[in-house]
């Protein structure tokens, strides 16, 4: 446990030296204020202008969903960038044979940041949510978002060999989150073509107000994380 703590502190020090990575960790707070105050303001402006009862408000649940994914995505993105730098400098392979070990390295680089993102989401979501989410729904959304963040970080690491490639792969990896959009816009059964994405089931749970739909999301996330972790370790 001490080795994991020290390794995480080392990663935090590296992060603080990189302005972009440090700013990424503040993104959820800034986005929270934007979602909570700017979106309802524009909703009022648009409904008055077009004389419609609702324009953006039918998608408030989707906005809350993306906010629940934001902290894990940003935190795990930062971890992935640090891990890519360590892999490029060949330090990660050496850490594997220290008392930290492979399991400790994965815990320090992904477990601790993901757990931190989970807690941050649970703190911020009640203040910035746009829909009346019950505590159980917020807990499940925070958990689902955390798993999505881990998947994105592992995709970055398995498909990239350096930080420059990692930035490009991040944009592609983030597309896995847009499975959550499909239930809100596609009503036919063709929507299930993206059912292999955990985010699809999270979006379906929010759209249909059926929390049990989170179970396939958790199961699929476990499969994705297991497969990507094995591929990452083989790569290292």
Tab-separated table of C-alpha atoms in Angstrom:
chain	number	residue	atom	x	y	z
A	1	UNK	CA	0.000	0.000	0.000
A	2	UNK	CA	2.869	2.360	0.777
A	3	UNK	CA	4.420	1.691	-2.635
A	4	UNK	CA	1.101	2.490	-4.346
A	5	UNK	CA	0.762	5.729	-2.386
A	6	UNK	CA	4.297	6.849	-3.214
A	7	UNK	CA	3.844	5.973	-6.890
A	8	UNK	CA	0.602	7.963	-7.039
A	9	UNK	CA	2.295	10.961	-5.382
A	10	UNK	CA	5.072	10.738	-7.972
A	11	UNK	CA	2.441	10.824	-10.725
A	12	UNK	CA	0.754	13.836	-9.100
A	13	UNK	CA	4.063	15.705	-9.052
A	14	UNK	CA	4.565	14.954	-12.753
A	15	UNK	CA	1.039	16.157	-13.473
A	16	UNK	CA	1.579	19.468	-11.681
A	17	UNK	CA	4.572	20.235	-13.881
A	18	UNK	CA	2.411	19.899	-17.003
A	19	UNK	CA	-0.001	22.837	-17.297
A	20	UNK	CA	-2.290	21.036	-19.755
A	21	UNK	CA	-2.662	17.972	-17.533
A	22	UNK	CA	-3.224	20.108	-14.436
A	23	UNK	CA	-5.893	22.162	-16.225
A	24	UNK	CA	-7.611	18.975	-17.375
A	25	UNK	CA	-8.319	18.091	-13.753
A	26	UNK	CA	-10.121	21.423	-13.272
A	27	UNK	CA	-12.334	20.921	-16.332
A	28	UNK	CA	-15.194	19.166	-14.467
A	29	UNK	CA	-15.621	22.104	-12.083
A	30	UNK	CA	-15.671	24.660	-14.896
A	31	UNK	CA	-18.005	22.506	-17.003
A	32	UNK	CA	-20.299	22.074	-14.000
A	33	UNK	CA	-20.890	25.819	-13.748
A	34	UNK	CA	-21.447	25.997	-17.506
A	35	UNK	CA	-23.973	23.153	-17.519
A	36	UNK	CA	-25.824	24.310	-14.412
A	37	UNK	CA	-26.223	27.992	-15.262
A	38	UNK	CA	-25.566	28.560	-18.983
A	39	UNK	CA	-27.705	25.685	-20.313
A	40	UNK	CA	-30.937	26.739	-18.494
A	41	UNK	CA	-30.297	30.339	-19.586
A	42	UNK	CA	-30.063	29.326	-23.240
A	43	UNK	CA	-33.123	27.119	-22.804
A	44	UNK	CA	-35.106	30.181	-21.716
A	45	UNK	CA	-33.763	32.267	-24.603
A	46	UNK	CA	-34.516	29.582	-27.213
A	47	UNK	CA	-38.012	28.764	-25.963
A	48	UNK	CA	-38.906	32.464	-25.973
A	49	UNK	CA	-37.441	33.003	-29.432
A	50	UNK	CA	-39.045	29.971	-31.091
A	51	UNK	CA	-42.207	30.039	-28.938
A	52	UNK	CA	-41.757	26.397	-27.986
A	53	UNK	CA	-42.371	24.748	-24.600
A	54	UNK	CA	-38.962	23.039	-24.643
A	55	UNK	CA	-35.803	22.948	-26.758
A	56	UNK	CA	-32.879	21.712	-24.673
A	57	UNK	CA	-34.682	20.519	-21.533
A	58	UNK	CA	-35.679	17.103	-23.004
A	59	UNK	CA	-31.951	16.350	-23.101
A	60	UNK	CA	-31.073	17.501	-19.583
A	61	UNK	CA	-30.689	13.860	-18.573
A	62	UNK	CA	-28.109	13.378	-21.314
A	63	UNK	CA	-26.199	16.448	-20.101
A	64	UNK	CA	-26.184	15.061	-16.552
A	65	UNK	CA	-24.942	11.739	-17.920
A	66	UNK	CA	-22.036	13.360	-19.743
A	67	UNK	CA	-21.169	15.389	-16.672
A	68	UNK	CA	-21.017	12.151	-14.652
A	69	UNK	CA	-18.494	10.834	-17.194
A	70	UNK	CA	-16.435	14.014	-17.354
A	71	UNK	CA	-14.385	13.762	-14.156
A	72	UNK	CA	-13.399	10.101	-14.724
A	73	UNK	CA	-12.539	10.821	-18.354
A	74	UNK	CA	-10.318	13.780	-17.464
A	75	UNK	CA	-8.634	12.125	-14.483
A	76	UNK	CA	-7.957	8.888	-16.349
A	77	UNK	CA	-6.767	10.822	-19.413
A	78	UNK	CA	-4.169	12.537	-17.233
A	79	UNK	CA	-3.100	9.163	-15.812
A	80	UNK	CA	-2.793	7.714	-19.308
A	81	UNK	CA	-0.595	10.610	-20.437
A	82	UNK	CA	1.732	10.111	-17.479
A	83	UNK	CA	1.835	6.349	-18.098
A	84	UNK	CA	2.669	6.949	-21.781
A	85	UNK	CA	5.536	9.206	-20.781
A	86	UNK	CA	6.817	6.534	-18.388
A	87	UNK	CA	6.513	3.878	-21.073
A	88	UNK	CA	8.385	6.090	-23.534
A	89	UNK	CA	11.173	6.631	-20.997
A	90	UNK	CA	11.220	2.875	-20.161
A	91	UNK	CA	10.563	3.593	-16.477
A	92	UNK	CA	7.221	1.747	-16.374
A	93	UNK	CA	8.863	-1.604	-17.162
A	94	UNK	CA	11.345	-1.072	-14.334
A	95	UNK	CA	8.529	-0.216	-11.920
A	96	UNK	CA	6.928	-3.574	-12.743
A	97	UNK	CA	9.852	-5.417	-11.149
A	98	UNK	CA	10.032	-3.229	-8.033
A	99	UNK	CA	7.977	-3.992	-4.894
A	100	UNK	CA	5.225	-1.944	-6.578
A	101	UNK	CA	4.686	-4.717	-9.161
A	102	UNK	CA	2.262	-4.773	-12.056
A	103	UNK	CA	-0.832	-4.783	-9.855
A	104	UNK	CA	0.497	-1.904	-7.770
A	105	UNK	CA	1.398	0.098	-10.877
A	106	UNK	CA	-2.095	-0.346	-12.325
A	107	UNK	CA	-3.617	0.607	-8.977
A	108	UNK	CA	-1.503	3.758	-8.693
A	109	UNK	CA	-2.036	4.855	-12.296
A	110	UNK	CA	-5.688	3.898	-12.758
A	111	UNK	CA	-7.260	2.635	-9.544
A	112	UNK	CA	-6.505	5.664	-7.370
A	113	UNK	CA	-7.349	8.288	-10.064
A	114	UNK	CA	-10.571	6.431	-10.914
A	115	UNK	CA	-11.576	6.244	-7.246
A	116	UNK	CA	-10.801	9.957	-6.877
A	117	UNK	CA	-12.915	10.752	-9.941
A	118	UNK	CA	-15.764	8.669	-8.519
A	119	UNK	CA	-15.721	10.704	-5.297
A	120	UNK	CA	-15.435	14.012	-7.173
A	121	UNK	CA	-18.446	13.076	-9.305
A	122	UNK	CA	-20.486	12.196	-6.220
A	123	UNK	CA	-19.616	15.603	-4.744
A	124	UNK	CA	-20.179	17.727	-7.849
A	125	UNK	CA	-23.165	16.007	-9.464
A	126	UNK	CA	-25.718	16.961	-6.747
A	127	UNK	CA	-24.760	20.634	-7.181
A	128	UNK	CA	-24.658	20.773	-10.977
A	129	UNK	CA	-27.320	18.268	-12.076
A	130	UNK	CA	-30.166	19.546	-14.239
A	131	UNK	CA	-32.638	16.742	-13.486
A	132	UNK	CA	-34.009	15.460	-10.152
A	133	UNK	CA	-31.725	12.447	-9.828
A	134	UNK	CA	-32.253	10.268	-6.746
A	135	UNK	CA	-29.167	9.267	-4.721
A	136	UNK	CA	-29.172	5.731	-6.159
A	137	UNK	CA	-29.140	7.067	-9.727
A	138	UNK	CA	-26.263	9.450	-8.940
A	139	UNK	CA	-24.290	6.611	-7.369
A	140	UNK	CA	-24.806	4.379	-10.411
A	141	UNK	CA	-23.992	7.183	-12.858
A	142	UNK	CA	-20.782	7.977	-10.973
A	143	UNK	CA	-19.816	4.289	-11.032
A	144	UNK	CA	-20.666	3.920	-14.728
A	145	UNK	CA	-18.774	7.080	-15.601
A	146	UNK	CA	-15.741	5.884	-13.654
A	147	UNK	CA	-15.647	2.624	-15.592
A	148	UNK	CA	-15.880	4.599	-18.843
A	149	UNK	CA	-12.881	6.672	-17.792
A	150	UNK	CA	-10.828	3.545	-17.143
A	151	UNK	CA	-11.789	2.113	-20.553
A	152	UNK	CA	-10.724	5.313	-22.320
A	153	UNK	CA	-7.376	5.413	-20.511
A	154	UNK	CA	-6.663	1.778	-21.417
A	155	UNK	CA	-7.616	2.404	-25.041
A	156	UNK	CA	-5.159	5.302	-25.125
A	157	UNK	CA	-2.382	3.149	-23.686
A	158	UNK	CA	-2.964	0.131	-25.907
A	159	UNK	CA	-3.262	2.134	-29.139
A	160	UNK	CA	-0.515	4.707	-28.504
A	161	UNK	CA	3.231	4.549	-28.126
A	162	UNK	CA	3.884	8.163	-27.074
A	163	UNK	CA	2.070	11.252	-25.781
A	164	UNK	CA	1.599	12.750	-29.245
A	165	UNK	CA	-0.165	9.632	-30.480
A	166	UNK	CA	-2.028	9.538	-27.178
A	167	UNK	CA	-3.581	12.947	-27.837
A	168	UNK	CA	-4.887	11.767	-31.207
A	169	UNK	CA	-6.151	8.452	-29.839
A	170	UNK	CA	-7.916	10.283	-26.996
A	171	UNK	CA	-10.249	11.929	-29.495
A	172	UNK	CA	-11.060	8.571	-31.078
A	173	UNK	CA	-11.442	6.833	-27.719
A	174	UNK	CA	-13.883	9.498	-26.540
A	175	UNK	CA	-16.222	8.372	-29.303
A	176	UNK	CA	-17.034	5.339	-27.153
A	177	UNK	CA	-18.944	7.716	-24.880
A	178	UNK	CA	-21.347	8.733	-27.614
A	179	UNK	CA	-23.177	5.435	-27.382
A	180	UNK	CA	-25.063	7.230	-24.612
A	181	UNK	CA	-26.558	9.627	-27.180
A	182	UNK	CA	-28.226	6.921	-29.289
A	183	UNK	CA	-31.226	6.128	-27.024
A	184	UNK	CA	-32.144	9.820	-26.976
A	185	UNK	CA	-32.292	10.176	-30.762
A	186	UNK	CA	-32.821	6.708	-32.268
A	187	UNK	CA	-36.093	5.066	-31.301
A	188	UNK	CA	-36.032	1.985	-33.550
A	189	UNK	CA	-34.381	-1.333	-32.691
A	190	UNK	CA	-31.466	-0.323	-34.916
A	191	UNK	CA	-30.130	1.505	-31.843
A	192	UNK	CA	-28.978	-1.862	-30.473
A	193	UNK	CA	-26.254	-1.981	-33.097
A	194	UNK	CA	-24.159	-0.100	-30.543
A	195	UNK	CA	-25.194	-2.276	-27.606
A	196	UNK	CA	-21.597	-3.530	-27.231
A	197	UNK	CA	-20.694	-0.087	-25.866
A	198	UNK	CA	-21.254	0.237	-22.107
A	199	UNK	CA	-22.177	3.897	-22.588
A	200	UNK	CA	-25.179	2.828	-24.695
A	201	UNK	CA	-26.717	1.062	-21.710
A	202	UNK	CA	-25.979	3.993	-19.407
A	203	UNK	CA	-27.762	6.281	-21.855
A	204	UNK	CA	-30.659	3.843	-22.075
A	205	UNK	CA	-30.946	3.693	-18.289
A	206	UNK	CA	-31.150	7.491	-18.088
A	207	UNK	CA	-33.478	7.904	-21.075
A	208	UNK	CA	-35.916	5.142	-20.080
A	209	UNK	CA	-35.588	5.856	-16.318
A	210	UNK	CA	-34.844	2.153	-15.788
A	211	UNK	CA	-31.776	1.825	-13.564
A	212	UNK	CA	-31.565	-1.933	-14.096
A	213	UNK	CA	-30.217	-1.122	-17.570
A	214	UNK	CA	-26.998	-0.145	-15.797
A	215	UNK	CA	-26.260	-3.826	-15.159
A	216	UNK	CA	-25.311	-4.587	-18.799
A	217	UNK	CA	-23.153	-1.442	-18.721
A	218	UNK	CA	-21.222	-2.725	-15.703
A	219	UNK	CA	-20.862	-6.225	-17.176
A	220	UNK	CA	-19.633	-4.919	-20.543
A	221	UNK	CA	-17.267	-2.482	-18.823
A	222	UNK	CA	-15.708	-5.366	-16.899
A	223	UNK	CA	-15.140	-7.262	-20.158
A	224	UNK	CA	-13.628	-4.214	-21.886
A	225	UNK	CA	-11.329	-3.451	-18.941
A	226	UNK	CA	-10.187	-7.065	-18.626
A	227	UNK	CA	-9.351	-7.404	-22.334
A	228	UNK	CA	-7.641	-4.012	-22.586
A	229	UNK	CA	-5.626	-4.573	-19.382
A	230	UNK	CA	-4.280	-7.875	-20.712
A	231	UNK	CA	-3.367	-6.268	-24.021
A	232	UNK	CA	-1.656	-3.346	-22.270
A	233	UNK	CA	0.398	-5.644	-20.051
A	234	UNK	CA	1.452	-7.737	-23.055
A	235	UNK	CA	2.470	-4.558	-24.826
A	236	UNK	CA	4.593	-3.494	-21.865
